[in-house]
XYZ file of N, CA and C in Angstrom:
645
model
N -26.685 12.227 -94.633
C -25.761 11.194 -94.169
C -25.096 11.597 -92.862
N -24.334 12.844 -92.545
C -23.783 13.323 -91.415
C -25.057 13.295 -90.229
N -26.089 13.775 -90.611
C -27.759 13.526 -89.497
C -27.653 12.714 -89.089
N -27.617 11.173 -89.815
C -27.588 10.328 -89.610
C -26.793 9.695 -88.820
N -25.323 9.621 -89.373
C -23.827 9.383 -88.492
C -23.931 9.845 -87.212
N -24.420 11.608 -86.742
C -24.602 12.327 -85.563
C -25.075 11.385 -84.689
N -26.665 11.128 -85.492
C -27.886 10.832 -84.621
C -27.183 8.779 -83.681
N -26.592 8.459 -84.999
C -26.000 7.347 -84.383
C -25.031 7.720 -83.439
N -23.846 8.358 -83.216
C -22.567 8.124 -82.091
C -23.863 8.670 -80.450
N -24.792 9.689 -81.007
C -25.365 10.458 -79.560
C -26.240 9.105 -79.327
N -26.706 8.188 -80.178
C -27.506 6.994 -79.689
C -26.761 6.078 -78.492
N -25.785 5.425 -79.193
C -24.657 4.891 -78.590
C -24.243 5.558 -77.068
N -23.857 6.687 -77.093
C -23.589 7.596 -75.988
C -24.209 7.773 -74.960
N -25.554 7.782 -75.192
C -26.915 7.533 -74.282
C -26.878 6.237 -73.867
N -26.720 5.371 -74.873
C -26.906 3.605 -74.133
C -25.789 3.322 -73.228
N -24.187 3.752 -73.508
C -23.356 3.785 -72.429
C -23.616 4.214 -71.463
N -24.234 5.381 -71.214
C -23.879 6.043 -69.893
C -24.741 5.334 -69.470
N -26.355 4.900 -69.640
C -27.250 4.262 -69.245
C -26.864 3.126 -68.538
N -25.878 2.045 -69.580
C -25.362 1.314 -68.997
C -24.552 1.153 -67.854
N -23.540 2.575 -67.780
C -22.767 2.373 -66.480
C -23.776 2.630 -65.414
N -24.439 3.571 -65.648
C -25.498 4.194 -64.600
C -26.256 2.872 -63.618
N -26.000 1.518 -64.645
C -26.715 0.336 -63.841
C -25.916 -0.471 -63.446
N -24.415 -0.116 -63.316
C -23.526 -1.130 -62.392
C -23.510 -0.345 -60.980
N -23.281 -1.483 -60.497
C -23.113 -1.035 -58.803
C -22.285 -0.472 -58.254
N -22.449 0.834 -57.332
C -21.383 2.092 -56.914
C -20.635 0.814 -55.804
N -19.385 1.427 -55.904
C -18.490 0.789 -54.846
C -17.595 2.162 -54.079
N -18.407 1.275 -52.673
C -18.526 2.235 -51.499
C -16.765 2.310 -51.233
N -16.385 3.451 -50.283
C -14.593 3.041 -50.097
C -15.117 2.057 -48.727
N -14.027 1.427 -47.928
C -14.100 0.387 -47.237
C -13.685 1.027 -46.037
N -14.600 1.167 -44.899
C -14.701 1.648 -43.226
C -13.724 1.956 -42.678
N -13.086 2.878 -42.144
C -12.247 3.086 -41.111
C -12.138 1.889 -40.591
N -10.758 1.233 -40.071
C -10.811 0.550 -38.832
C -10.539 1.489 -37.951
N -11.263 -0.054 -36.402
C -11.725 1.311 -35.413
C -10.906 0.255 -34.333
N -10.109 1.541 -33.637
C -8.631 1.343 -33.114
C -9.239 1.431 -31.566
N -9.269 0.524 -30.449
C -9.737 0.478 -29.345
C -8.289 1.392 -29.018
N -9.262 2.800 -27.622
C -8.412 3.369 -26.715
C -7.623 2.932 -25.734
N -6.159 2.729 -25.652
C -5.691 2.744 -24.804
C -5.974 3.045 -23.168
N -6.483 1.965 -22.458
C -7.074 2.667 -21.042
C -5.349 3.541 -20.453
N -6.399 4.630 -19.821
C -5.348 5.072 -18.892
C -5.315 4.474 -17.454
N -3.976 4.364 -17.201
C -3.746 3.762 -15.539
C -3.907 4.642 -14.705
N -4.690 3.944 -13.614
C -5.209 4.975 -12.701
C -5.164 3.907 -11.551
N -4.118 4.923 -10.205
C -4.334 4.384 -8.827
C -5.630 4.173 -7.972
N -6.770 4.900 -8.627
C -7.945 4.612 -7.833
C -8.258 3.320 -7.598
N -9.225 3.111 -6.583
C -9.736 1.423 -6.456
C -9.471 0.727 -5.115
N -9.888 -0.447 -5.038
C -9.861 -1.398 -3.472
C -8.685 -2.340 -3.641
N -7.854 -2.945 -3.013
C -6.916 -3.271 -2.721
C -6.617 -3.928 -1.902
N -5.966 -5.391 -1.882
C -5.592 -6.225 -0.470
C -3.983 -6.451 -0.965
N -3.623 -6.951 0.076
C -1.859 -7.582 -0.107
C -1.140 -8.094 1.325
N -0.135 -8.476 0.859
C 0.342 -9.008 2.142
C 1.953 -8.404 2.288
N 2.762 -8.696 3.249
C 3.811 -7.960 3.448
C 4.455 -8.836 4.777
N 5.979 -8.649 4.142
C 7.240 -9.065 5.252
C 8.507 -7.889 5.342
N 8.831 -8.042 6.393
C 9.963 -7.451 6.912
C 10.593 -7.472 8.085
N 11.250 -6.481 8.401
C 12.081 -6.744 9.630
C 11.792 -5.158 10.805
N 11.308 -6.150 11.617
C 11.124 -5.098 13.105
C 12.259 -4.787 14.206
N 12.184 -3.921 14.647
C 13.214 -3.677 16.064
C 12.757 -2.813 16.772
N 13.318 -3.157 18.281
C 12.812 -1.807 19.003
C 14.067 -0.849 19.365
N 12.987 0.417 19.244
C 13.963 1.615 19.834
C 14.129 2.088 20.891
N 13.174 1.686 22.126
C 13.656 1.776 23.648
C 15.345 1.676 23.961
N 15.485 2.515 24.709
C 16.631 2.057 25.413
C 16.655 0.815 26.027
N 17.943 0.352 26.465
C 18.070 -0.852 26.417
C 18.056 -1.355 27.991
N 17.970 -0.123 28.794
C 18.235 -0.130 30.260
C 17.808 1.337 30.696
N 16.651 1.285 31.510
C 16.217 2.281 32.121
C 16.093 2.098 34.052
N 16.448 3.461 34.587
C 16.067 3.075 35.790
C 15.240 3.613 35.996
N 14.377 3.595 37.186
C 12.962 3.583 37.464
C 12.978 3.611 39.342
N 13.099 4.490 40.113
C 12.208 4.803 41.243
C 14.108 3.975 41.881
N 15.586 4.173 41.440
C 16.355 3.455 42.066
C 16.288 1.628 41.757
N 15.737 1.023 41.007
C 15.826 -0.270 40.447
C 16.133 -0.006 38.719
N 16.512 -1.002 38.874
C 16.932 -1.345 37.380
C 15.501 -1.530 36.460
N 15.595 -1.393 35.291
C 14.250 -1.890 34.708
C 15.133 -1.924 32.835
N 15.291 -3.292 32.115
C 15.652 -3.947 31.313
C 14.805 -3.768 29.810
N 15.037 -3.106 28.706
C 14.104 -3.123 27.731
C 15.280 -3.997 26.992
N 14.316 -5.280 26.482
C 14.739 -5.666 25.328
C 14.610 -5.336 24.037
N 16.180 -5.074 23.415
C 15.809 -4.397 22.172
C 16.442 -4.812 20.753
N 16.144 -6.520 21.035
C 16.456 -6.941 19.563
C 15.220 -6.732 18.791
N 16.124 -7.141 17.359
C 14.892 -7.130 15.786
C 14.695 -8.236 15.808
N 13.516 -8.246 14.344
C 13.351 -9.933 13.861
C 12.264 -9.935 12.880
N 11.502 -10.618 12.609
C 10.464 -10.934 11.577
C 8.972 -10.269 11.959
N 8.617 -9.475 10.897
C 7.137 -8.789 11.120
C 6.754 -8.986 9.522
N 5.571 -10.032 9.822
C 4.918 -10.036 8.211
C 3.474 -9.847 8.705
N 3.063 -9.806 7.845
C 1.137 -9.632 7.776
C 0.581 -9.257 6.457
N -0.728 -8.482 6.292
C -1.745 -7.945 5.553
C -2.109 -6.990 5.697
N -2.960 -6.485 4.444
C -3.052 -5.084 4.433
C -4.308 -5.217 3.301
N -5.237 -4.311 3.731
C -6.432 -3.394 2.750
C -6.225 -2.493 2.772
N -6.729 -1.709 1.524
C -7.402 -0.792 1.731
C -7.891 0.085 0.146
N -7.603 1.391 -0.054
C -8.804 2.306 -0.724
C -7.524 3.455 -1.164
N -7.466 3.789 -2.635
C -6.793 4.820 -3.395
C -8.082 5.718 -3.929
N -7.422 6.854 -4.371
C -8.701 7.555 -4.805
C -7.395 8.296 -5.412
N -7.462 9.123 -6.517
C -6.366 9.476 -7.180
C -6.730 10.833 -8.088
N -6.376 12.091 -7.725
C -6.995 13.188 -8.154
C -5.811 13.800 -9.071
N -5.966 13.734 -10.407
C -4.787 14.168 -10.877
C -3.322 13.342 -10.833
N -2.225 14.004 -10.273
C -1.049 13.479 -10.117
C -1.252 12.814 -8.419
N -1.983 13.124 -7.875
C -1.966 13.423 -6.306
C -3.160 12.536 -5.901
N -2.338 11.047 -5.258
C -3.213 10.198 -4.694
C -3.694 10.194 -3.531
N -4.819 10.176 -2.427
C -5.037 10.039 -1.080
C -5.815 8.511 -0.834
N -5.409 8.420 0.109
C -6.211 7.042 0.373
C -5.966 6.590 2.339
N -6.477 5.222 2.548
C -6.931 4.610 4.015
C -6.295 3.558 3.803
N -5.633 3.147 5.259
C -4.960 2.124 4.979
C -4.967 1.486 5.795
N -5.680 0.074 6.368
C -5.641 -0.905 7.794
C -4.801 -2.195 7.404
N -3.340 -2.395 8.633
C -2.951 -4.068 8.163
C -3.196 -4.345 9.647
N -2.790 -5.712 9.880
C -2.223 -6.276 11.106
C -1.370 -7.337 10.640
N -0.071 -7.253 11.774
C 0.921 -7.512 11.693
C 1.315 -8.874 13.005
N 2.419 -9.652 12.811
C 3.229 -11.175 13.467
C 4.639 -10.159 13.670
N 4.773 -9.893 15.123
C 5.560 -9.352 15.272
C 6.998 -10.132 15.802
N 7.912 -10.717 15.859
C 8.776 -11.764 16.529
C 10.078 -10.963 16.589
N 9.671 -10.316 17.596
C 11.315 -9.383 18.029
C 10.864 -8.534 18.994
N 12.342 -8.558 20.253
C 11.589 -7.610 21.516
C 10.851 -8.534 22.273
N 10.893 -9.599 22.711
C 9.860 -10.283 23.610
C 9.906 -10.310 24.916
N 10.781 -9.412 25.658
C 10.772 -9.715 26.863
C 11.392 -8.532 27.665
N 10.705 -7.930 28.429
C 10.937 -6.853 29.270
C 11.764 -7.361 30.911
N 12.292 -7.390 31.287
C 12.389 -8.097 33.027
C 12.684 -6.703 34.234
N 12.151 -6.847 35.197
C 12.502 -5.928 36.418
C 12.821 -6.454 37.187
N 13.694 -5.593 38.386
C 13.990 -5.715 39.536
C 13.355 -5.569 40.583
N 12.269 -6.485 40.910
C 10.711 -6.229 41.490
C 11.453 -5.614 43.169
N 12.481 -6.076 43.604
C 13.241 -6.343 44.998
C 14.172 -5.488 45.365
N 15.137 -4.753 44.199
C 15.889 -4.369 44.212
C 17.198 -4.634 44.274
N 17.509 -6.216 44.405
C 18.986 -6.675 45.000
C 19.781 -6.778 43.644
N 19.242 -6.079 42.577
C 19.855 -6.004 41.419
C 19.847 -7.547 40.549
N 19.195 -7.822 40.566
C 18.851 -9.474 39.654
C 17.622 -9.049 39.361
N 17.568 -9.243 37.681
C 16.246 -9.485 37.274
C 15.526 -10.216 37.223
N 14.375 -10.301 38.065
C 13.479 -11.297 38.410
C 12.694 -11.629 37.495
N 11.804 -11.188 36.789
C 10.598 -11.670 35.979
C 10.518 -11.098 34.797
N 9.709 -12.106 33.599
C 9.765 -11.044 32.172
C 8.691 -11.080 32.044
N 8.291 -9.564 31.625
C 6.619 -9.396 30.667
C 6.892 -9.427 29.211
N 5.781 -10.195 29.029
C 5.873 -11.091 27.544
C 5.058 -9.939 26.891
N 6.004 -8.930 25.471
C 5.106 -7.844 24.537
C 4.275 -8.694 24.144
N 3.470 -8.061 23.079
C 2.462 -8.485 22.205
C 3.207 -9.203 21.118
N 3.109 -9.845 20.682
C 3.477 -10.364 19.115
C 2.793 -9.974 18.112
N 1.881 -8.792 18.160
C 1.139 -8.410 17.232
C 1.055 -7.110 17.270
N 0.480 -6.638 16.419
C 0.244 -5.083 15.889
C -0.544 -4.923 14.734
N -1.387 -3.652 14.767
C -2.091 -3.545 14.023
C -1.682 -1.418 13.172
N -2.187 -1.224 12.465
C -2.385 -0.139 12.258
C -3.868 0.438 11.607
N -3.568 1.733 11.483
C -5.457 1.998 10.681
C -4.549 3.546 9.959
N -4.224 3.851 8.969
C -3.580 4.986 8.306
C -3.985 5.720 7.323
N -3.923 6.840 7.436
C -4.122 7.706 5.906
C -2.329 7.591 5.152
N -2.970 7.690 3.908
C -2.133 7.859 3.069
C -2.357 9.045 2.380
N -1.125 9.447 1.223
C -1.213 10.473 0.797
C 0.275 11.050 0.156
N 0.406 10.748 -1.358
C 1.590 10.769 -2.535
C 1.201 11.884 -3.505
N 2.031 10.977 -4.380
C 2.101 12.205 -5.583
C 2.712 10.979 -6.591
N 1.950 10.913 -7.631
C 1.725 9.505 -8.366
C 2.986 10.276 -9.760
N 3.366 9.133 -10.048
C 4.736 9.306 -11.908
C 4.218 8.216 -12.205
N 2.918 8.454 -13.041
C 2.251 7.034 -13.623
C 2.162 5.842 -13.144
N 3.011 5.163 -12.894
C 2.964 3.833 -12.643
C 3.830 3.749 -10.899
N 4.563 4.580 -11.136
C 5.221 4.650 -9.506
C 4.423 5.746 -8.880
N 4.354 5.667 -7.012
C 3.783 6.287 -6.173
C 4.579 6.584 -5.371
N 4.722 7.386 -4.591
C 5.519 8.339 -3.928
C 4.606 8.605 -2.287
N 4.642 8.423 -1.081
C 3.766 8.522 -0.705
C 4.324 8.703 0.905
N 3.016 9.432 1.886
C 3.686 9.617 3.096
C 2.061 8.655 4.085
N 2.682 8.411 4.923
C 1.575 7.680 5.829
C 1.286 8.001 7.341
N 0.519 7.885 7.980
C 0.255 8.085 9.669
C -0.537 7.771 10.101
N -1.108 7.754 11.355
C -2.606 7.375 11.673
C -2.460 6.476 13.228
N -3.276 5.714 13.570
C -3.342 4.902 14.629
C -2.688 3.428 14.421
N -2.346 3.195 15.620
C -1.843 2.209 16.125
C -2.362 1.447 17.187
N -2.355 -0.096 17.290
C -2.801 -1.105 18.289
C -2.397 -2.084 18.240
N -2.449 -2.834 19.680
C -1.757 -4.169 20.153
C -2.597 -4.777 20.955
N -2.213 -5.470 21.655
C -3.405 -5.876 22.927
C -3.559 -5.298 23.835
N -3.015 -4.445 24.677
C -3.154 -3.987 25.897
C -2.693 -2.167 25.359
N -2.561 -1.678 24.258
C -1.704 -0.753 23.901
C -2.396 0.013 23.026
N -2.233 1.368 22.853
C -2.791 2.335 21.574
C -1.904 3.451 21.368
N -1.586 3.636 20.292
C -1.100 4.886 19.965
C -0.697 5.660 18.385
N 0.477 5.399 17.832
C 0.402 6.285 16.644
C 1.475 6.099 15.900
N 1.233 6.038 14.682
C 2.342 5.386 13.358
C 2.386 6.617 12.713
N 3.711 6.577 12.129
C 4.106 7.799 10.790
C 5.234 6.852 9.535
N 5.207 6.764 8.646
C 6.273 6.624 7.830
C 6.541 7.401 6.921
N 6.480 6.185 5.528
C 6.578 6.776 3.913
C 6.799 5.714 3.383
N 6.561 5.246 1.687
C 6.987 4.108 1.386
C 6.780 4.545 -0.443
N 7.212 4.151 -1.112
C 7.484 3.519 -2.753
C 7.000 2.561 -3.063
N 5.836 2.959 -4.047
C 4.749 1.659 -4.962
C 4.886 1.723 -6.088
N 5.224 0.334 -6.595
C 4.967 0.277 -8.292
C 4.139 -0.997 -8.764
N 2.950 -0.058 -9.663
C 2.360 -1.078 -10.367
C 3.128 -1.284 -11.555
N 3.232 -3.035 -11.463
C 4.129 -3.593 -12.441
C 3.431 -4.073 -13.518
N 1.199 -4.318 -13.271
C 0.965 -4.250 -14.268
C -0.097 -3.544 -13.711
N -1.630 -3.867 -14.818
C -2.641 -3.003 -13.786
C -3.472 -3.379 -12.778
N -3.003 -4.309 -12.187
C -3.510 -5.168 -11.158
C -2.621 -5.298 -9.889
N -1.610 -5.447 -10.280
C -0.481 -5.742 -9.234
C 0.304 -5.096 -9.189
N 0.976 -4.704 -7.693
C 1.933 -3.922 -7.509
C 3.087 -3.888 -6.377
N 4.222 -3.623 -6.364
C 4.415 -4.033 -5.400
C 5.140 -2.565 -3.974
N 5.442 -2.834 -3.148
C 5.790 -1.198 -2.044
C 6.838 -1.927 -1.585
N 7.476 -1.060 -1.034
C 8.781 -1.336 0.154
C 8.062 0.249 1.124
N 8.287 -0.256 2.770
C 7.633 0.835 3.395
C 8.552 0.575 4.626
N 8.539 2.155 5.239
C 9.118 1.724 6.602
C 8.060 2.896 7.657
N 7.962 2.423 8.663
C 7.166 2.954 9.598
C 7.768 3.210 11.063
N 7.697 4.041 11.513
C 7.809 4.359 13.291
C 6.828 3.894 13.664
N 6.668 3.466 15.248
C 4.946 2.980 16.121
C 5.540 3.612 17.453
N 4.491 3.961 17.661
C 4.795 4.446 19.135
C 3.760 3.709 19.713
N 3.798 3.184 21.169
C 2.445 2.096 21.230
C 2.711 2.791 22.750
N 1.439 3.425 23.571
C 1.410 3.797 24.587
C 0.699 2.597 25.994
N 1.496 1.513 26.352
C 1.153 0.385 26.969
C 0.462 0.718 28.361
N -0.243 -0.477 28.858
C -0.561 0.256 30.258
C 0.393 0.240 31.527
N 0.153 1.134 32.063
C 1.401 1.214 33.200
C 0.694 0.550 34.282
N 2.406 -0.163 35.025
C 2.086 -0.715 36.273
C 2.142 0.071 37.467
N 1.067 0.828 38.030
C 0.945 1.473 39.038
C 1.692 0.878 40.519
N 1.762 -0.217 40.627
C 2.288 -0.340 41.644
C 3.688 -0.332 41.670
N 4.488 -0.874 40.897
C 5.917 -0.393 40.602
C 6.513 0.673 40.328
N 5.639 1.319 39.639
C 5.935 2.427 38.550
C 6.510 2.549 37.264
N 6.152 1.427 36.753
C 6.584 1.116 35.391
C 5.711 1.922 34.596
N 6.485 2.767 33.789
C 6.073 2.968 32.471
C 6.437 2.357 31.111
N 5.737 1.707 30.672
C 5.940 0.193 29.413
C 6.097 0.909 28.087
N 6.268 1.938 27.744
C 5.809 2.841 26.263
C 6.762 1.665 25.711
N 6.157 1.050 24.429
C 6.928 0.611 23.574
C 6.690 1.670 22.218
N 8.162 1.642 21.715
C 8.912 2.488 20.419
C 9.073 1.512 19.547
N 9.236 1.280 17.849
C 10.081 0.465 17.757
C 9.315 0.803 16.023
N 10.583 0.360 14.962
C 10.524 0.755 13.483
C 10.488 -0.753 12.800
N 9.646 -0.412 11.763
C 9.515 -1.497 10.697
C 10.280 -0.756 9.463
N 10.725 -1.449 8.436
C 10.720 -1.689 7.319
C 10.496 -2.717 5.847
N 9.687 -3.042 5.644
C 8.909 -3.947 5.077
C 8.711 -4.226 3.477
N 8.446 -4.719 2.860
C 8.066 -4.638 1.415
C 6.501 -5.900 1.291
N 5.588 -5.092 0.085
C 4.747 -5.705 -0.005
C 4.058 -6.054 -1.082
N 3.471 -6.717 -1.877
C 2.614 -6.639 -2.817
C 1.103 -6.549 -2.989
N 0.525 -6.147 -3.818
C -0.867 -5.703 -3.307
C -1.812 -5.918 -4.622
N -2.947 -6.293 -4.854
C -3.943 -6.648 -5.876
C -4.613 -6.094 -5.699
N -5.149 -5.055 -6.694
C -6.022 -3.906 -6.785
C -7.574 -4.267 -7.824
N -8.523 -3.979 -7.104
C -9.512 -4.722 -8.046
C -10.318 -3.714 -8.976
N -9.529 -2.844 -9.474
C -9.926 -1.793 -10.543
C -9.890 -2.594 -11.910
N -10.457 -2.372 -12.813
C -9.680 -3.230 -14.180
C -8.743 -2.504 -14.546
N -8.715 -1.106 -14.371
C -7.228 -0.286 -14.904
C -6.662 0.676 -14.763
């Protein structure tokens, strides 16, 4: 009778496990998968535009050979555009930088062609300007820190820019600077008078700029 009883519970015991053995394993359920945060990076191509305010730094009255000779040296409105190219190594960005600029301040030079002390005639500056610059900061993530220099041009004129200016990308596309610049613009001289024309004169500006990196 106990043979028996045995042989039955180990029967049973076998058909259970058999049985679980044929339900279906349940797998655990996948990681979700968490997209990386891009990191922001100043590298990339770049256009923008920009306004501010120009003036010149000539003196305001020079003499010249015993005549008078008159630099005008009010400010006024300088806006324009700007390209160019970041490349960003670490904390430490370098980059190229070309705008041209609407210059409306300073328009009029006059001399004393005669000498009887009346200024006779005005030469009309350029209303324009251009630059072509290296750059070169030291990046705090999202703000740039940065120093600038390079060439300078006008119409009749060449010479050489230096500043510095503060950039923040506000997202990863757009950003905006405040900049100020020196120009030294070496004009051509009038040999027969003896005018030397050097125009001097400082910007300070702010700009925004669209960078075509995705991030």
């Amino acid at each position: 009778m106990k043979k028996i009883l045995l042989a039955s519970v180990a029967l049973f015991g076998f058909a259970g496990a058999a049985s679980a053995a044929d339900l279906p394993v349940r797998a655990a359920p996948p990681a979700p998968v968490i997209a990386a945060v891009p990191v922001f990076t100043w590298t990339g191509f770049y256009v923008g535009v920009n306004a501010g305010y120009g003036w010149n730094t000539n003196d305001s009255i020079t003499t010249l050979d015993g005549r008078r000779f008159d630099l005008n040296d009010e400010g006024g409105f300088v806006g324009g555009a700007q390209a160019g190219y970041n490349y960003q190594i670490g904390s430490f960005v370098v980059g190229l930088e070309g705008d041209i600029q609407y210059a409306d301040f300073g328009g009029d030079d006059r001399f004393d062609f005669d000498g009887d002390g009346i200024l006779d005639d005005d030469f009309n500056r350029s209303d324009w300007f251009g630059t072509v610059r290296a750059r070169a900061g030291v990046a705090f993530d999202r703000a740039l820190i940065y120093a600038t220099g390079g060439f300078a041009f006008a119409d009749d004129a060449t010479g050489w820019t230096v500043g510095g200016g503060l950039e923040y990308a506000f997202t990863n596309n757009l950003s905006a600077k405040v900049e100020g610049l020196y120009v030294n613009l070496d004009q051509d001289d009038n040999s027969i008078f003896g005018i030397d024309s050097d125009a001097e004169f400082g910007v300070v500006r702010a700009g925004l700029n669209y960078r075509f990196n995705t991030y």
